[in-house]
Coordinates of C-alpha atoms in Angstrom, one line a residue:
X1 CA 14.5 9.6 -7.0
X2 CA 13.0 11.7 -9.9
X3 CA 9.8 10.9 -12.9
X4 CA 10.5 9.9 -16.2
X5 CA 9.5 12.6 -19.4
X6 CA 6.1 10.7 -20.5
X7 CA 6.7 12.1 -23.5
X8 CA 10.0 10.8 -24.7
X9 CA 10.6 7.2 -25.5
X10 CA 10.4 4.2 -23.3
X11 CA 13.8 4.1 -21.3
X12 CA 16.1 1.3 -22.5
X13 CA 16.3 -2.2 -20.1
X14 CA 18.7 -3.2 -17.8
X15 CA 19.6 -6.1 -15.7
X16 CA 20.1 -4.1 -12.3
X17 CA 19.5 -7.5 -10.3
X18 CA 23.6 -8.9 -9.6
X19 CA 22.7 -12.4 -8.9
X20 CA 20.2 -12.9 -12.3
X21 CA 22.8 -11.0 -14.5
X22 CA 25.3 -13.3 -16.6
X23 CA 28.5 -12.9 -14.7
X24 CA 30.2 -11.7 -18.1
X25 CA 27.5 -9.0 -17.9
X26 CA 29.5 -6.8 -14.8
X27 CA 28.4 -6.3 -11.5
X28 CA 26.8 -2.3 -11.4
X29 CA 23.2 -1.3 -12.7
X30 CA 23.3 -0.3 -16.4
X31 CA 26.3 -3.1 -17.2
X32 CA 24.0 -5.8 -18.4
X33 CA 23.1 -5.6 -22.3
X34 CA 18.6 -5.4 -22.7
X35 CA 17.4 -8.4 -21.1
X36 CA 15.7 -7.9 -18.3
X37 CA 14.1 -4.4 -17.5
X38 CA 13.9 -2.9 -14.0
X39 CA 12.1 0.5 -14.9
X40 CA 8.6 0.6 -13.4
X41 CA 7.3 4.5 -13.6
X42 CA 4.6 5.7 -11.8
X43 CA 1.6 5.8 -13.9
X44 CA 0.0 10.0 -14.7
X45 CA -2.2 8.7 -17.5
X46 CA -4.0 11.5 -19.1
X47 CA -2.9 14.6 -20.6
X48 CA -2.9 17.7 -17.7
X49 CA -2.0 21.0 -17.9
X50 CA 0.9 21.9 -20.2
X51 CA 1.2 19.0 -22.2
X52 CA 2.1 16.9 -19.1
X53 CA 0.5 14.2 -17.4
X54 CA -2.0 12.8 -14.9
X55 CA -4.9 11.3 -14.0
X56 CA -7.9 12.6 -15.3
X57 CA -11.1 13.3 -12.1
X58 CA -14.0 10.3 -13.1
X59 CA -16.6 11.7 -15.5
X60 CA -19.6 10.9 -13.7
X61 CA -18.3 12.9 -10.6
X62 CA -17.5 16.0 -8.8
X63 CA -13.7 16.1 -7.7
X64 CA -14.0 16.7 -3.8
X65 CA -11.3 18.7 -2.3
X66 CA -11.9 17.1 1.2
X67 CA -9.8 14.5 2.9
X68 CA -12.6 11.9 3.4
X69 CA -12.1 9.0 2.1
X70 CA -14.1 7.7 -1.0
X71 CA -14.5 5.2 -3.1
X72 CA -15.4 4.0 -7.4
X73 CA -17.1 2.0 -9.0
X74 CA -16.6 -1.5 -9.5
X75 CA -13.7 -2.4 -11.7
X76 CA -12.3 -6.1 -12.0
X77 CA -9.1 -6.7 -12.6
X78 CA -7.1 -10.3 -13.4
X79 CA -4.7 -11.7 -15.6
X80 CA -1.4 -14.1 -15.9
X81 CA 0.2 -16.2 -17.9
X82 CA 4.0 -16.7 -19.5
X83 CA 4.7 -13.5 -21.7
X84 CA 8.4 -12.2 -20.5
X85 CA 9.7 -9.2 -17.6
X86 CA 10.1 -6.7 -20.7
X87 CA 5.9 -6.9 -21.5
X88 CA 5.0 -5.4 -17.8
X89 CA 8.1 -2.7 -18.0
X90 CA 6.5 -1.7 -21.0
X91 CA 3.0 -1.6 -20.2
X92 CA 3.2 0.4 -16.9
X93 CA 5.8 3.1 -19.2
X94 CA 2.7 3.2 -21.7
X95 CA 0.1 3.2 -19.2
X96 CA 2.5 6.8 -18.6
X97 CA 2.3 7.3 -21.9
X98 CA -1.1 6.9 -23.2
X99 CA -3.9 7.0 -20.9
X100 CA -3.2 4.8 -17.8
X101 CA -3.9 2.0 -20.5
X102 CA -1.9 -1.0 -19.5
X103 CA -1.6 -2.6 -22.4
X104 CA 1.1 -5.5 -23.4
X105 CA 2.3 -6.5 -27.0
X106 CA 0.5 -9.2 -27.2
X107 CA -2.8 -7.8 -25.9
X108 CA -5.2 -10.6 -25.7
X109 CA -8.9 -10.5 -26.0
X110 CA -10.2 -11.6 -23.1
X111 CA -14.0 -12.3 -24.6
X112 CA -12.4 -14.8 -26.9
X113 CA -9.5 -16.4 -26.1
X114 CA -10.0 -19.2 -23.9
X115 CA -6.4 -19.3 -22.9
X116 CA -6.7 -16.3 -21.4
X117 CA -9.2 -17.0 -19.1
X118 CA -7.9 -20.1 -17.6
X119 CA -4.9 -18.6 -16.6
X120 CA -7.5 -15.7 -14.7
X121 CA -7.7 -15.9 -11.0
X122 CA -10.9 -17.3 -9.7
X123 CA -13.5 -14.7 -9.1
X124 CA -14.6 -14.1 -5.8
X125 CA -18.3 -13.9 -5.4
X126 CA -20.0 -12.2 -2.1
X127 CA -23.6 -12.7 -1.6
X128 CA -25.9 -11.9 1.6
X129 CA -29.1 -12.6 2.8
X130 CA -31.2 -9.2 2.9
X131 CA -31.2 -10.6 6.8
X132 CA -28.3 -10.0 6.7
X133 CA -26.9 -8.1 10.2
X134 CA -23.3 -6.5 10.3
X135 CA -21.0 -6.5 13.3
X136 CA -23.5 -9.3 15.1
X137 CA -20.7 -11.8 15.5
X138 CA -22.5 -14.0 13.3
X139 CA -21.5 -14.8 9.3
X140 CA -24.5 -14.3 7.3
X141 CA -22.6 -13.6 4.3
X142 CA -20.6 -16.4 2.2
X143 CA -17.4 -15.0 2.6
X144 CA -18.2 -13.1 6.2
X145 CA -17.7 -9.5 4.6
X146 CA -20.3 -9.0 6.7
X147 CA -17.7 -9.6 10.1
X148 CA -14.8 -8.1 8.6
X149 CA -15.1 -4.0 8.9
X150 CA -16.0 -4.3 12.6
X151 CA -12.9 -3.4 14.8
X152 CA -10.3 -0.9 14.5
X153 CA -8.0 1.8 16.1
X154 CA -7.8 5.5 17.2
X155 CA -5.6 7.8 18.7
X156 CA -3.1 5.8 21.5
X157 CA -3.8 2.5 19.7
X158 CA -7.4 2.6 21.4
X159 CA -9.4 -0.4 20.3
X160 CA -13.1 0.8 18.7
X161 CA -15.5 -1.9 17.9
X162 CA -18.6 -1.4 15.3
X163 CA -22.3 -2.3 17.5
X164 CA -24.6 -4.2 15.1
X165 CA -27.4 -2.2 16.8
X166 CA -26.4 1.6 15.3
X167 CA -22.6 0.8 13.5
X168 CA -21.5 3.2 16.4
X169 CA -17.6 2.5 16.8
X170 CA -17.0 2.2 20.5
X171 CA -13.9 2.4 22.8
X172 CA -14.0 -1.5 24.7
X173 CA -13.7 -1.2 28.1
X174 CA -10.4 -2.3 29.9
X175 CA -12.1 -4.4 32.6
X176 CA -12.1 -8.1 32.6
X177 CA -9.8 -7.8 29.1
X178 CA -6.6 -10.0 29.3
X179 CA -3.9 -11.4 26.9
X180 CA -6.5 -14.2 25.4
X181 CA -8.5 -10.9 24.7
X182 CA -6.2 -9.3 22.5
X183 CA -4.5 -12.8 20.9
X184 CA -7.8 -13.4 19.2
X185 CA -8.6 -10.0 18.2
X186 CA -5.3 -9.4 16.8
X187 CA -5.4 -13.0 15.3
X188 CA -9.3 -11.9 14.2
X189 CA -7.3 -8.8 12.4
X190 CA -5.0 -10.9 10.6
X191 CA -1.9 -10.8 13.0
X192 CA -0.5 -13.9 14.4
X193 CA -0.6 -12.7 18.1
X194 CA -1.0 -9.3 20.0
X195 CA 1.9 -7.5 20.9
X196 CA 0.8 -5.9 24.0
X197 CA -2.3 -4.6 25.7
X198 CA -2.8 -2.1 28.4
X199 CA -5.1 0.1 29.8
X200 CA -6.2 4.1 28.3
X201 CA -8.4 6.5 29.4
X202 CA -11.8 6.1 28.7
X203 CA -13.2 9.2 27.1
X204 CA -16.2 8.5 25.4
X205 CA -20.2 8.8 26.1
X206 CA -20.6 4.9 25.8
X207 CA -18.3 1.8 25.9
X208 CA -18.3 -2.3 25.0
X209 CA -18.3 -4.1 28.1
X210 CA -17.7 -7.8 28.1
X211 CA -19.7 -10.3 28.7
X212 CA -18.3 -14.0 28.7
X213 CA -15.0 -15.8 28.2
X214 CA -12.9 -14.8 25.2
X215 CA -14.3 -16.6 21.7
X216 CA -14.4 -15.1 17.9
X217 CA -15.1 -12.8 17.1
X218 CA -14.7 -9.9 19.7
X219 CA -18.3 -8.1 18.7
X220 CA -20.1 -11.3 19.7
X221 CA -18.7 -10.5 23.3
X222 CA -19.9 -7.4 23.7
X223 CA -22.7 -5.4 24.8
X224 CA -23.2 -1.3 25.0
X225 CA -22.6 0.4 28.3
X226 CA -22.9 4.1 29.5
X227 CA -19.4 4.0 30.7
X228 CA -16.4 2.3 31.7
X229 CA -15.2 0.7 35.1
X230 CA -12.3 2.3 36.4
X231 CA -12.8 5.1 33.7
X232 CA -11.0 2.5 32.1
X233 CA -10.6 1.1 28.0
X234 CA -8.3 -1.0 26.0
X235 CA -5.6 0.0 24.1
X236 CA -4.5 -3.0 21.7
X237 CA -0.7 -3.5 19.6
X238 CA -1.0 -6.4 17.3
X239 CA 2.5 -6.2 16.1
X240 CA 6.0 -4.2 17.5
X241 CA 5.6 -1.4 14.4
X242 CA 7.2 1.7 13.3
X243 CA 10.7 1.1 15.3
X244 CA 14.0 2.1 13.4
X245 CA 17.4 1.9 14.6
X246 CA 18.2 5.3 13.9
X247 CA 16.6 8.7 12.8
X248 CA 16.8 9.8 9.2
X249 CA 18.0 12.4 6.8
X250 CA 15.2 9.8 -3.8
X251 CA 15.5 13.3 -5.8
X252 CA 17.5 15.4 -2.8
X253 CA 17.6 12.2 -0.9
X254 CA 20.6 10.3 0.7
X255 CA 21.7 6.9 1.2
X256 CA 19.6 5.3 3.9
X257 CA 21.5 3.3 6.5
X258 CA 20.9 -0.3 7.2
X259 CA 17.8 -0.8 9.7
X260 CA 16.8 2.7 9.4
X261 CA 13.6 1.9 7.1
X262 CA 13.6 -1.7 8.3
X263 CA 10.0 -2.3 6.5
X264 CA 11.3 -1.5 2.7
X265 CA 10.5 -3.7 0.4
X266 CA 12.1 -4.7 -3.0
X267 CA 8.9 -6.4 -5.4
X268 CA 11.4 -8.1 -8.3
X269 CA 9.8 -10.0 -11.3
X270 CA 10.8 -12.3 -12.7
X271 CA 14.8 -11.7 -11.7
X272 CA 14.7 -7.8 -11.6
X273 CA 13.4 -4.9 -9.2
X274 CA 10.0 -3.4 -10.6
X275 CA 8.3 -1.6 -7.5
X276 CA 9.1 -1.1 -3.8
X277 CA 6.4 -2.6 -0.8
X278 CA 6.0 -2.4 2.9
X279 CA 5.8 -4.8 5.7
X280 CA 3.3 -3.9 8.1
X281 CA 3.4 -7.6 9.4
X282 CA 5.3 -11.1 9.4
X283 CA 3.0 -12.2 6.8
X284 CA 2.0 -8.8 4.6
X285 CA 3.1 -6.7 2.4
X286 CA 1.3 -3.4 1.3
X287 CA 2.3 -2.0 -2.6
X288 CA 0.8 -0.7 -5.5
X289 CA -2.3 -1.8 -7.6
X290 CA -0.5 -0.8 -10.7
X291 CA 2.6 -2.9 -10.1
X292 CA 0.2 -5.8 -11.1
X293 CA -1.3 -4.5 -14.9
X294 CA -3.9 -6.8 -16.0
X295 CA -3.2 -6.9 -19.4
X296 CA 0.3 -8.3 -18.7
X297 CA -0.1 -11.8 -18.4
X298 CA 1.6 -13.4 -15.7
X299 CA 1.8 -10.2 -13.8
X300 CA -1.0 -11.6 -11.0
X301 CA 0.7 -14.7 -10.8
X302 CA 2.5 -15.2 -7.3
X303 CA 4.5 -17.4 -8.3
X304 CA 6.5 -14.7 -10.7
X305 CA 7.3 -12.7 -8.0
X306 CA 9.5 -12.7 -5.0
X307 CA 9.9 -10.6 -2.2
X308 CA 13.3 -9.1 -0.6
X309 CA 13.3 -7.4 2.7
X310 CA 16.0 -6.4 5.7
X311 CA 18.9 -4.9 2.8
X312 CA 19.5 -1.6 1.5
X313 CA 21.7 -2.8 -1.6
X314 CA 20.4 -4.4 -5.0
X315 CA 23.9 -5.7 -5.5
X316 CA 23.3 -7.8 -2.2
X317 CA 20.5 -9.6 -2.0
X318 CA 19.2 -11.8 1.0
X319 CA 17.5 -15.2 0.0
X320 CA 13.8 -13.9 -0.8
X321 CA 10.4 -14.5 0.2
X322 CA 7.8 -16.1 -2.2
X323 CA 4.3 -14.7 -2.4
X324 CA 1.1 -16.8 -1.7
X325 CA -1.7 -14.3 -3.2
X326 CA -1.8 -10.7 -4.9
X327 CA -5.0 -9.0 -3.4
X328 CA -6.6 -5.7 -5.3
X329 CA -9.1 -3.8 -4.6
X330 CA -12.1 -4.6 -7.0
X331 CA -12.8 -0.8 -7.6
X332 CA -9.3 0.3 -7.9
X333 CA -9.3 2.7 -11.1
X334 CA -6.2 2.1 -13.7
X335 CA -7.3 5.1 -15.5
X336 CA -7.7 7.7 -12.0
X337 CA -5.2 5.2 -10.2
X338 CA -7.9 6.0 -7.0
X339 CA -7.8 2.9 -5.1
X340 CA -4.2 2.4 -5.7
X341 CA -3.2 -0.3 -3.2
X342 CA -2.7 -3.8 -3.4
X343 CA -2.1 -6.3 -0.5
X344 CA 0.7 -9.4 -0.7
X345 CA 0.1 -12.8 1.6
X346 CA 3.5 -14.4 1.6
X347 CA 3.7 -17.9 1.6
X348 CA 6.1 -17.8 4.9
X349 CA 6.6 -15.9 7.9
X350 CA 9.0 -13.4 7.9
X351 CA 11.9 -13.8 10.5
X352 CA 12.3 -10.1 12.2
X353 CA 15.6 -8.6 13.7
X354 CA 16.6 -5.4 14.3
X355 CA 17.1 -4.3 10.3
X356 CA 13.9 -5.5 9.7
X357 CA 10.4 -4.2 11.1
X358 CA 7.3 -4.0 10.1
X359 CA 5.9 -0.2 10.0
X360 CA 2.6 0.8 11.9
X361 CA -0.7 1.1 9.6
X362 CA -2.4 4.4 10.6
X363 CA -5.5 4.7 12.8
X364 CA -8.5 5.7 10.9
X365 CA -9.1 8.9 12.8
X366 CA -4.4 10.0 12.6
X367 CA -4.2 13.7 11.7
X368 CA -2.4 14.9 8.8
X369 CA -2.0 18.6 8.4
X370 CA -0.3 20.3 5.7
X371 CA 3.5 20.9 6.5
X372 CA 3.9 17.5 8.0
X373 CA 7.5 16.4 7.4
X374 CA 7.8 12.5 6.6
X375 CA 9.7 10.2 4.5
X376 CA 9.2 8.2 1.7
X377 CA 12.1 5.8 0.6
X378 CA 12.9 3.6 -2.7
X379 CA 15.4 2.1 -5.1
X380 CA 14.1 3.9 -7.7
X381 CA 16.0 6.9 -10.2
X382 CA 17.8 9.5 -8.7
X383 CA 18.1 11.8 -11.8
X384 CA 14.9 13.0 -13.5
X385 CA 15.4 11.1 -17.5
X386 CA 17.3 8.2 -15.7
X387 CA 17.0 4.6 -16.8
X388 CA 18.8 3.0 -13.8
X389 CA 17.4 2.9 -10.5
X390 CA 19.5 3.3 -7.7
X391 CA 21.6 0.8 -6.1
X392 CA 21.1 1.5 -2.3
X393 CA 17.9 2.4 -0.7
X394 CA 17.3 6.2 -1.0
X395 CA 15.1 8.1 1.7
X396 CA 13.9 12.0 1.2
X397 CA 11.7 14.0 3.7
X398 CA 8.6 15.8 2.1
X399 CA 6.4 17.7 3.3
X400 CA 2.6 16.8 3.5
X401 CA 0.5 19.5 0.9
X402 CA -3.1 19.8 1.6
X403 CA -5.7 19.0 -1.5
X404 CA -6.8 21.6 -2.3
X405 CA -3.5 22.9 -3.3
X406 CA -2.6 19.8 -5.1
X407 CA -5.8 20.4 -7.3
X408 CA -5.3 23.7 -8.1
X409 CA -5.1 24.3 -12.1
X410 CA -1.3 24.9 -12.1
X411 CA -0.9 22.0 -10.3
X412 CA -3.0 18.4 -10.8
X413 CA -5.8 20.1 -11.8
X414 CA -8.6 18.0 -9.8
X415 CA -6.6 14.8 -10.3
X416 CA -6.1 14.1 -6.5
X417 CA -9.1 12.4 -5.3
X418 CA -10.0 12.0 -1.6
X419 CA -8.1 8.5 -1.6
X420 CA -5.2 10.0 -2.5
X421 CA -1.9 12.7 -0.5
X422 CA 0.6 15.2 -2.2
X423 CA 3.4 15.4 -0.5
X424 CA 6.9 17.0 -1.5
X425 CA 7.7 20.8 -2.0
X426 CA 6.1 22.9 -4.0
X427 CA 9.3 24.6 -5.2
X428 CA 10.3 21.4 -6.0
X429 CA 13.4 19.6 -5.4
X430 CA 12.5 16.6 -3.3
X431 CA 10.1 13.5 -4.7
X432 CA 9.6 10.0 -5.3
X433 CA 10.3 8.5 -8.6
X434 CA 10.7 5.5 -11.3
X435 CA 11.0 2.5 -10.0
X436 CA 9.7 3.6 -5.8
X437 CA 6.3 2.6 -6.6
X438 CA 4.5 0.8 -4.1
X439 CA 6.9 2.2 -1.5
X440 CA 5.9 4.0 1.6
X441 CA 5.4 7.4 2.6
X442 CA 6.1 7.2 6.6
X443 CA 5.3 10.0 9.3
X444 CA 7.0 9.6 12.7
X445 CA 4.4 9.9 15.8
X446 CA 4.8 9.3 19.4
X447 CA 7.8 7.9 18.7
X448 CA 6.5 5.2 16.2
X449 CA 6.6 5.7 12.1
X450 CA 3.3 5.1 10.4
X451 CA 2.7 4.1 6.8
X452 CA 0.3 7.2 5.6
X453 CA 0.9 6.9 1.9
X454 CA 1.6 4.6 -1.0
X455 CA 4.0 5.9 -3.9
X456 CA 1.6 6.2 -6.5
X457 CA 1.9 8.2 -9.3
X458 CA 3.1 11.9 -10.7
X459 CA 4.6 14.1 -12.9
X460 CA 8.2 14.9 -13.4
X461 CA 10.6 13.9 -10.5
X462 CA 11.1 17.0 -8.2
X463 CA 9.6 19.6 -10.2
X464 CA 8.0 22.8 -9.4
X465 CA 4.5 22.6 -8.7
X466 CA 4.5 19.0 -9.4
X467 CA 4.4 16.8 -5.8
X468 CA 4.3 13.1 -5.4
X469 CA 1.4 11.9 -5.2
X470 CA 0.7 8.7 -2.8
X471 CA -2.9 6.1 -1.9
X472 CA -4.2 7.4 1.8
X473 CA -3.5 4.5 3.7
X474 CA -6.5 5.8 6.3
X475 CA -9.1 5.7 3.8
X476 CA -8.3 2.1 2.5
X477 CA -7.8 0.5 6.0
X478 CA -11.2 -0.8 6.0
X479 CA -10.0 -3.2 2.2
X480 CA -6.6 -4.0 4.1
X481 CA -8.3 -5.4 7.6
X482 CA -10.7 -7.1 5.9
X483 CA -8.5 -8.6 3.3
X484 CA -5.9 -9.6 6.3
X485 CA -8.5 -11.5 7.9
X486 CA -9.4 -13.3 5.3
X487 CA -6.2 -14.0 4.3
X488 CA -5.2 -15.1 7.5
X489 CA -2.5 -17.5 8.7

């Protein structure tokens, strides 16, 4: 797995997909004459330190160093419609290129062409009442954003819940909690069911006692005590995450083994391989924002896209999964690529087995120091200047590199917002690359892998000084819950 030269030319296409290749056309990636590209870079748009690469800090703010999580301004993005695979190979490789600026051949003007905008997602609007109360159980918002950010997880899968009176997050307390319980909050969350429920230490100065019989959401059916029965609180699973069927050994990667990152994803449009995903449940998929330009028309439209999961070979492809909705963040940053994330709904459950899991979302409070080892995993090149991505899944271990580091002048130079992780070796040797965005970045704990990064973007493939650089999966958790529930099955 290594990162394209920016500044040479465009890498030539290839049809690396067996079954949408003309059987004339051979069998092995590269064999297929330029029909359908598969090269999807990660995106350093502006010009960095020695003529490479990278995303420039936003003008109108200070670069924090710190690991809390941030956010941007609002910026929209849409766009679809029937121009062919090649335009969105293209216009991520010049969004490399010049400027993050994802921009197709046939670039239309969205203030003026009508065409345009009717092939444009539907906006949606949020409005709320300046009466508005959050975390009260009630909706007084039109599309309940108001209800959405009001649960979530610590250390030990312990279940916090946000009090309307003070937005304190409070550990719920264990007694008079049963299965009903922790079916409708997962199914509040977005999961279909729980997956089990037990009972953890209570630790805390205050809890959320219940009050009545089990009804939606959770934070109507709670009020504030000093402590806990029993010493007593919940500790919720929605989903049987982060379980492989073996232990691991990409640039300096190796083959993985069927069922050892059983939540990989391969993203193909159109016919061919663009980006890698994860499945953190039956239903969805996390990737990258950038896989989805909005200048490339068609590239937000579900129906060009197709999902393939449980498989560690292009060349052998399971039947695929089709996508009901592409969800991005509204201030995700094509120019930064802060906010880089992007959220899939499929249209139907996916069937798990053993070679195919979905991987743990992190809790909002999961350490991360520097010199973590973890994993990141992808289809995409192997040699730094490839065109071809690989044919089996890769996997490499990194190492987690604090921000400050990453920022320093020789390195990113104040690229790496707080939204964002470095990991790899400084010495290089071992990274992401072409064709692995949207992929995860996974770091093993109490015996369960959790998804802390995003492949996102970088500079060079395994060179010194020049880390991957992934989306902190902690900082956007509040944008993926609330998207979940309102995407709900």
């Amino acid at each position: 797995m290594t990162k394209h030269d920016p500044n040479e030319a465009p890498p030539p296409y290839y049809c690396t997909v067996v079954p949408s290749c003309p059987p004339a056309y051979g069998e092995g990636p590269g064999s297929a004459p330029p029909i359908h590209p598969h090269y999807i870079p990660e995106c350093p748009p502006a010009a960095g330190p020695n003529g490479k690469t990278h995303p420039a800090p936003p003008s109108d703010a200070p670069v924090s160093t710190t690991t809390r999580c941030c956010g941007t301004k609002t910026h929209c993005f849409g766009g679809s419609g029937l121009v062919g695979f090649a335009l969105l190979a293209l216009a991520i490789w010049l969004g490399v290129r010049y400027g993050g600026r994802l921009v197709s051949m046939v670039e239309l003007d969205e203030e003026d062409d009508d065409h345009t905008r009717d092939f444009l997602p539907p906006p949606k609007y949020e409005s709320c009442p300046n009466s508005t109360v959050e975390c009260d159980g009630v909706k007084d918002c039109r599309l309940g954003s108001d209800e959405t950010n009001c649960v979530r997880f610590g250390d030990d899968d312990a279940l916090q819940v946000r009090t309307s009176l003070d937005a304190r997050f409070l550990p719920v307390c264990y007694q008079g909690w049963n299965r009903s319980y922790a079916d409708q909050t997962c199914a509040q969350l977005g999961f279909r069911r729980s997956y089990a429920s037990n009972a953890a230490p209570f630790r805390a100065s205050a809890g959320l006692a219940l009050t009545c019989g089990p009804s939606m959401p959770l934070q109507s059916q709670l009020h504030v005590s000093s402590s806990c029965p029993s010493q007593e609180a919940v500790s919720l699973q929605c989903v049987d995450c982060g379980r492989t069927r073996s232990a691991s050994r990409i640039i300096g990667g190796a083959p993985s083994q069927l069922g050892q990152w059983p939540w990989q994803v391969s993203l193909h449009f159109r016919g061919s391989h663009v980006c890698g995903g994860v499945l953190v449940s039956v239903d969805f998929v996390v990737t990258a924002a950038h896989c989805f330009p909005r200048n490339v028309v068609g590239a937000l439209s579900p129906e060009n896209w197709r999902v393939y999961v449980g498989f560690i070979s292009l060349a052998k492809l399971p039947l695929p999964y089709s996508v009901k909705s592409i969800l991005l963040p509204d201030n995700y940053n094509n120019k930064t690529n802060d906010m880089d994330i992007a959220l899939l709904r499929l249209t139907s459950p996916v069937n798990l087995n053993e070679n195919l899991q979905p991987v743990c979302l992190p809790t909002f409070d999961q350490p991360l120091p520097p010199g973590t080892k973890c994993w990141t995993s992808g289809f995409g090149t192997t040699v730094e200047g490839s065109n071809i991505v690989s044919k089996y899944l890769m996997d490499v271990s990194v190492s987690i590199i604090d921000t400050p580091t990453c920022n320093k002048p020789q390195v990113y130079g104040g690229a790496v917002t707080p939204n964002m992780v470095c990991a790899g070796e400084m010495q290089g040797g071992k990274d992401s690359c072409q064709g692995d965005s949207g992929g995860p970045l996974v770091c093993l704990r109490n015996s369960r892998w959790f998804l802390v990064g995003v492949t996102s973007w970088g500079v060079g493939c395994g060179e010194k000084n020049r880390p991957g650089v992934y989306t902190r999966v902690s900082c956007l958790l509040p944008w993926l819950y609330r998207n979940m529930q309102q995407e709900k099955p």
